[in-house]
Backbone as a ProteinNet text record, in pm:
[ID]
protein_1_A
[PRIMARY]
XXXXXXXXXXXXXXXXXXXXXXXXXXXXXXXXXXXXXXXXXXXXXXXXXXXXXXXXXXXXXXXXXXXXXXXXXXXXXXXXXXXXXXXXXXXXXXXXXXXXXXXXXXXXXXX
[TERTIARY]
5293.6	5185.4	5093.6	4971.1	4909.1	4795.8	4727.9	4641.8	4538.8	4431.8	4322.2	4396.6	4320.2	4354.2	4198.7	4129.6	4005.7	3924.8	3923.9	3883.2	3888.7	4033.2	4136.3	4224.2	4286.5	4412.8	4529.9	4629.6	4753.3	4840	4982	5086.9	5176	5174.3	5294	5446	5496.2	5668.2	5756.5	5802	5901.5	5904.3	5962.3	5997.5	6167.9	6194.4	6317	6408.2	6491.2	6574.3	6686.1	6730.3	6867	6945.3	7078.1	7170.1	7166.1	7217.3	7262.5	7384.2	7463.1	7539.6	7542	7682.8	7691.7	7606.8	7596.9	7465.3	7342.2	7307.8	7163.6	7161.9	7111.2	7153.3	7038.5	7068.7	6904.6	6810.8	6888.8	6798	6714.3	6806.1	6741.3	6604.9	6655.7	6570.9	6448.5	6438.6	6349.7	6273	6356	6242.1	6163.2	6200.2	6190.6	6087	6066.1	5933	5799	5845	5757.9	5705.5	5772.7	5742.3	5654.7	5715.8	5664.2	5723.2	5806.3	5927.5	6047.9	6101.5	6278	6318	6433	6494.4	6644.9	6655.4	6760.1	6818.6	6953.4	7040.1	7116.4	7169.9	7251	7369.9	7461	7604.4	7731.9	7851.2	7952.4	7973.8	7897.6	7875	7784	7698.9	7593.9	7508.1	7458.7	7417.3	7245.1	7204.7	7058.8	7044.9	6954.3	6898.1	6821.6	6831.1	6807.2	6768.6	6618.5	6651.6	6680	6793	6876.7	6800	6806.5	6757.5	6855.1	6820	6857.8	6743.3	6741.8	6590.5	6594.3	6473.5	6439.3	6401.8	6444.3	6405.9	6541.8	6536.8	6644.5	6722.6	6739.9	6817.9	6821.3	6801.3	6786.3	6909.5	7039.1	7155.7	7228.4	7146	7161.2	7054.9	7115.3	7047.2	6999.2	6871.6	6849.9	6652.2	6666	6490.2	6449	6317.6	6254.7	6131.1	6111.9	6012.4	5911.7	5808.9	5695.6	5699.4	5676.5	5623.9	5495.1	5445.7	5368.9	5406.1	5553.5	5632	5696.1	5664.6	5759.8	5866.4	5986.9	6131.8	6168.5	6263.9	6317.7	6380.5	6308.4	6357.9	6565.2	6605.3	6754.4	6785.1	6858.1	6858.7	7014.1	7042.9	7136	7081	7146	7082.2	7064.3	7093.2	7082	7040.6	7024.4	7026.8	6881.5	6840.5	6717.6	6745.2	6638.1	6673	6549.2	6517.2	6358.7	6443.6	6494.9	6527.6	6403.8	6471.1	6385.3	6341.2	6367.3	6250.6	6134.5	6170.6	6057.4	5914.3	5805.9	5707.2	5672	5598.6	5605.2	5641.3	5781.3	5905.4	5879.7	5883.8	5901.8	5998.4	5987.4	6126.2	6089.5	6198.2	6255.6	6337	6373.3	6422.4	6608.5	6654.1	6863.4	6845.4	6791.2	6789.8	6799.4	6700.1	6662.7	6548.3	6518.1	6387.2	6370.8	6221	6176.3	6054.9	6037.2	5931.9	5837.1	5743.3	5670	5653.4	5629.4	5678.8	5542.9	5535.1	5456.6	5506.7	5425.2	5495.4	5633.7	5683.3	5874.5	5844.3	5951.6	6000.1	6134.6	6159.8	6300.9	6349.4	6483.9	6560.7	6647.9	6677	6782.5	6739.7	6599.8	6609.4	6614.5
13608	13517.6	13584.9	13549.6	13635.3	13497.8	13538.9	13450.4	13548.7	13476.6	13541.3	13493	13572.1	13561.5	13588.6	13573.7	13552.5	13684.4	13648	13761.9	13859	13913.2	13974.7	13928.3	14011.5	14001.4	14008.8	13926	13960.9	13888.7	13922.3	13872.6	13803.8	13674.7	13577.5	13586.4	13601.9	13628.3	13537.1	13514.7	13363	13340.3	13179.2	13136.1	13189.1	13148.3	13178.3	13063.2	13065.9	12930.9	13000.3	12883.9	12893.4	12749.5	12753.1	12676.4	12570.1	12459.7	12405.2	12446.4	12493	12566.1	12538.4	12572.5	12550.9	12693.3	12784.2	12854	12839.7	12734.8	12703.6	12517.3	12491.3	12354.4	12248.8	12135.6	12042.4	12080.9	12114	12137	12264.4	12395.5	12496.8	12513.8	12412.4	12414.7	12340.3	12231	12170	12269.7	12340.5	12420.1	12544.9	12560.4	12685	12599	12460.2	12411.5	12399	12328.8	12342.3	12524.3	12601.9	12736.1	12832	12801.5	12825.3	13023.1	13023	13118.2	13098.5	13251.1	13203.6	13314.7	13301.5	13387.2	13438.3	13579.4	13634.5	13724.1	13735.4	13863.7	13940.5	14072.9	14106.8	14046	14111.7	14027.2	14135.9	14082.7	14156.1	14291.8	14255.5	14365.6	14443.2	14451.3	14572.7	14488.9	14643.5	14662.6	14609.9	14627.5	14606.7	14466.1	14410.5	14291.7	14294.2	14141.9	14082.5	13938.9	13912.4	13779.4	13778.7	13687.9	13665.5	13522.3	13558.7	13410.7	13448.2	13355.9	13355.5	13350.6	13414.7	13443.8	13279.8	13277.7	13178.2	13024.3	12895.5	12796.6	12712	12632	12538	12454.2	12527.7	12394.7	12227.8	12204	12042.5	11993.3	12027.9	11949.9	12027.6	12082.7	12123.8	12109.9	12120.1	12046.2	12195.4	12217.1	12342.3	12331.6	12475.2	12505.6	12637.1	12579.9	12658	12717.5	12798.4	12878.7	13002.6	13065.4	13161.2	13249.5	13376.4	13479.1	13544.5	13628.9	13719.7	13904.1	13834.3	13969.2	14014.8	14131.1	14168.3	14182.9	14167.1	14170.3	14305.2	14347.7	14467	14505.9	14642.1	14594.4	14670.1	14561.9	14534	14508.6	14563.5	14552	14369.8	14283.9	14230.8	14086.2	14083.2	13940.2	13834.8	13782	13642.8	13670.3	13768.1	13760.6	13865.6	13811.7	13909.4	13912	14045.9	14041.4	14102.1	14073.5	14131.5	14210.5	14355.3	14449.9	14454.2	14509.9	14484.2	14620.3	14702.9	14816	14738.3	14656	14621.2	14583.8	14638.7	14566.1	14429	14392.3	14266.7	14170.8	14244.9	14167.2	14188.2	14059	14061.8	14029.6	14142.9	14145.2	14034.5	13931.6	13871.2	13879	13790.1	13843.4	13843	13878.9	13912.3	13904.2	14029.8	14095.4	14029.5	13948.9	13845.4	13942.1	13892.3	13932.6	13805.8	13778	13686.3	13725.7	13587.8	13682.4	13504.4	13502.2	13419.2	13411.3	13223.4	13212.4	13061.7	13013.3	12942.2	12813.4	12713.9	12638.9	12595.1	12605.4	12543.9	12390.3	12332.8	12258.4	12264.9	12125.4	12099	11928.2	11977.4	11907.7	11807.9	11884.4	11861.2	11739.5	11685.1	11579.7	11421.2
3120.4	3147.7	3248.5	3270.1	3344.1	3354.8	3528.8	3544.2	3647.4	3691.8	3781.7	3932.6	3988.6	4138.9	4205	4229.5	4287.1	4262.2	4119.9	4039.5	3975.7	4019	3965.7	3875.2	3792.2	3707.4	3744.7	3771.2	3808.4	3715.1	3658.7	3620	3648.6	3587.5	3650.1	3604.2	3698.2	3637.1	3596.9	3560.4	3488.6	3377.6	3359.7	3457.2	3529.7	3616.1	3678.3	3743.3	3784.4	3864.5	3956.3	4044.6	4111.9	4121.9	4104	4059.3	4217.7	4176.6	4315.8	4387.8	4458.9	4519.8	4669.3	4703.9	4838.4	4920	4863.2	4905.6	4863.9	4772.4	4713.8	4754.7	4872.9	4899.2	4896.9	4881.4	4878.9	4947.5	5082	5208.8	5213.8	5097.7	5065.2	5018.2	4847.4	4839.7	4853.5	4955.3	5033.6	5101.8	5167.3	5245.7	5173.8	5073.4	4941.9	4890	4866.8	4802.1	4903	5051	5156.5	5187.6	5212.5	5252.6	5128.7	4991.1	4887.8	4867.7	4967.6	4927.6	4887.9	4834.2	4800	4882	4976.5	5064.8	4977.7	5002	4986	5105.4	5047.4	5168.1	5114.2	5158.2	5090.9	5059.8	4965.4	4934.4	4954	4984	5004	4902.1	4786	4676.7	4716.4	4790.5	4816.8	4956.2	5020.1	5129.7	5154.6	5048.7	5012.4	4954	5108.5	5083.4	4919.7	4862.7	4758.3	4760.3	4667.8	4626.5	4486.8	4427	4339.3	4274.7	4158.4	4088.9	3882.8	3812	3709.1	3633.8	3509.5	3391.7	3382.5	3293.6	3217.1	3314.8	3248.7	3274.1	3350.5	3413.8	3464.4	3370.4	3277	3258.3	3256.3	3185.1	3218.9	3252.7	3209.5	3254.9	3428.7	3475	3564.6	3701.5	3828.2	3888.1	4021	4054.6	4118.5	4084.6	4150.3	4130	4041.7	3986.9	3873.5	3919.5	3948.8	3970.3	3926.8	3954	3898.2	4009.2	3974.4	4121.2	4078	4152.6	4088.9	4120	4194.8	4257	4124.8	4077.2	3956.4	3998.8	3943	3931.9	3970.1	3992	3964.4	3816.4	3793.7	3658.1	3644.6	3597	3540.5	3437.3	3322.7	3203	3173.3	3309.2	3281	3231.2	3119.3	3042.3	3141	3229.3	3300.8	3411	3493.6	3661.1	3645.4	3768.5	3825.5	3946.5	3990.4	4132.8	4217.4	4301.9	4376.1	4520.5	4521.7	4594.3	4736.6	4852.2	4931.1	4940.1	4836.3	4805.8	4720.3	4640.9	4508.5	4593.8	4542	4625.4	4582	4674	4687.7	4773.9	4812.5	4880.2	5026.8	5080.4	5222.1	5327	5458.8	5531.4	5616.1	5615.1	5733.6	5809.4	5925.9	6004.1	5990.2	6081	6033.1	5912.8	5856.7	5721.6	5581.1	5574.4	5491.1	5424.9	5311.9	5233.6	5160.5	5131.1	5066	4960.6	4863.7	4786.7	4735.1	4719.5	4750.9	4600.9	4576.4	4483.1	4473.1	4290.2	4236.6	4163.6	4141.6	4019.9	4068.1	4166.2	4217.6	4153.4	4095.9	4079.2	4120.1	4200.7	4263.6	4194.9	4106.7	4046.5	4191.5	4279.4	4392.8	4472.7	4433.9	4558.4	4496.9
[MASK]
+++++++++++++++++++++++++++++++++++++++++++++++++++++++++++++++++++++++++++++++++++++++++++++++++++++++++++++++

């Protein structure tokens, strides 16, 4: 999908989601719809901060957030998971080694 940006061409990425989880929480994503980012960290599997989301659409029988970027993905050849590396541009460092990547269109199932 692709849209203008104040005159420019840029590409919209999605859609994408994250599950409700005791690491993906109402309150998460409350503040993920107010901030209009999604925060990631690294995981016991690797050293390099990540934000983690799942391809496609939410699910309707599932309860979480659906979202657009204009941050391209990293590209990963794994059917379900994406991931925005805090090499990928785009991605921004926060602080105790968080990265975030700014995001469109959220819809939140969770509240």
């Amino acid at each position: 999908m692709s849209s203008d940006l104040g005159g420019g061409s840029a590409t919209l990425y999605g859609p994408y989601h994250r599950l409700e989880s005791p690491t993906q929480t109402k309150t998460d994503a409350s503040v993920q719809v107010m901030t209009g980012e999604i925060w990631g960290q690294s995981t016991p599997f690797s050293a390099i901060p990540a934000v983690r989301a799942y391809r496609n659409a939410l699910p309707s029988t599932d309860r979480g957030i659906e979202f657009y970027t204009y941050v391209k993905p990293h590209d990963d050849p794994h059917p379900t998971l994406v991931r925005w590396l805090k090499t990928t541009a785009g991605v921004q460092m926060k602080p105790n080694g968080f990265v975030a990547i700014p995001v469109v269109g959220i819809k939140n199932t969770q509240v």
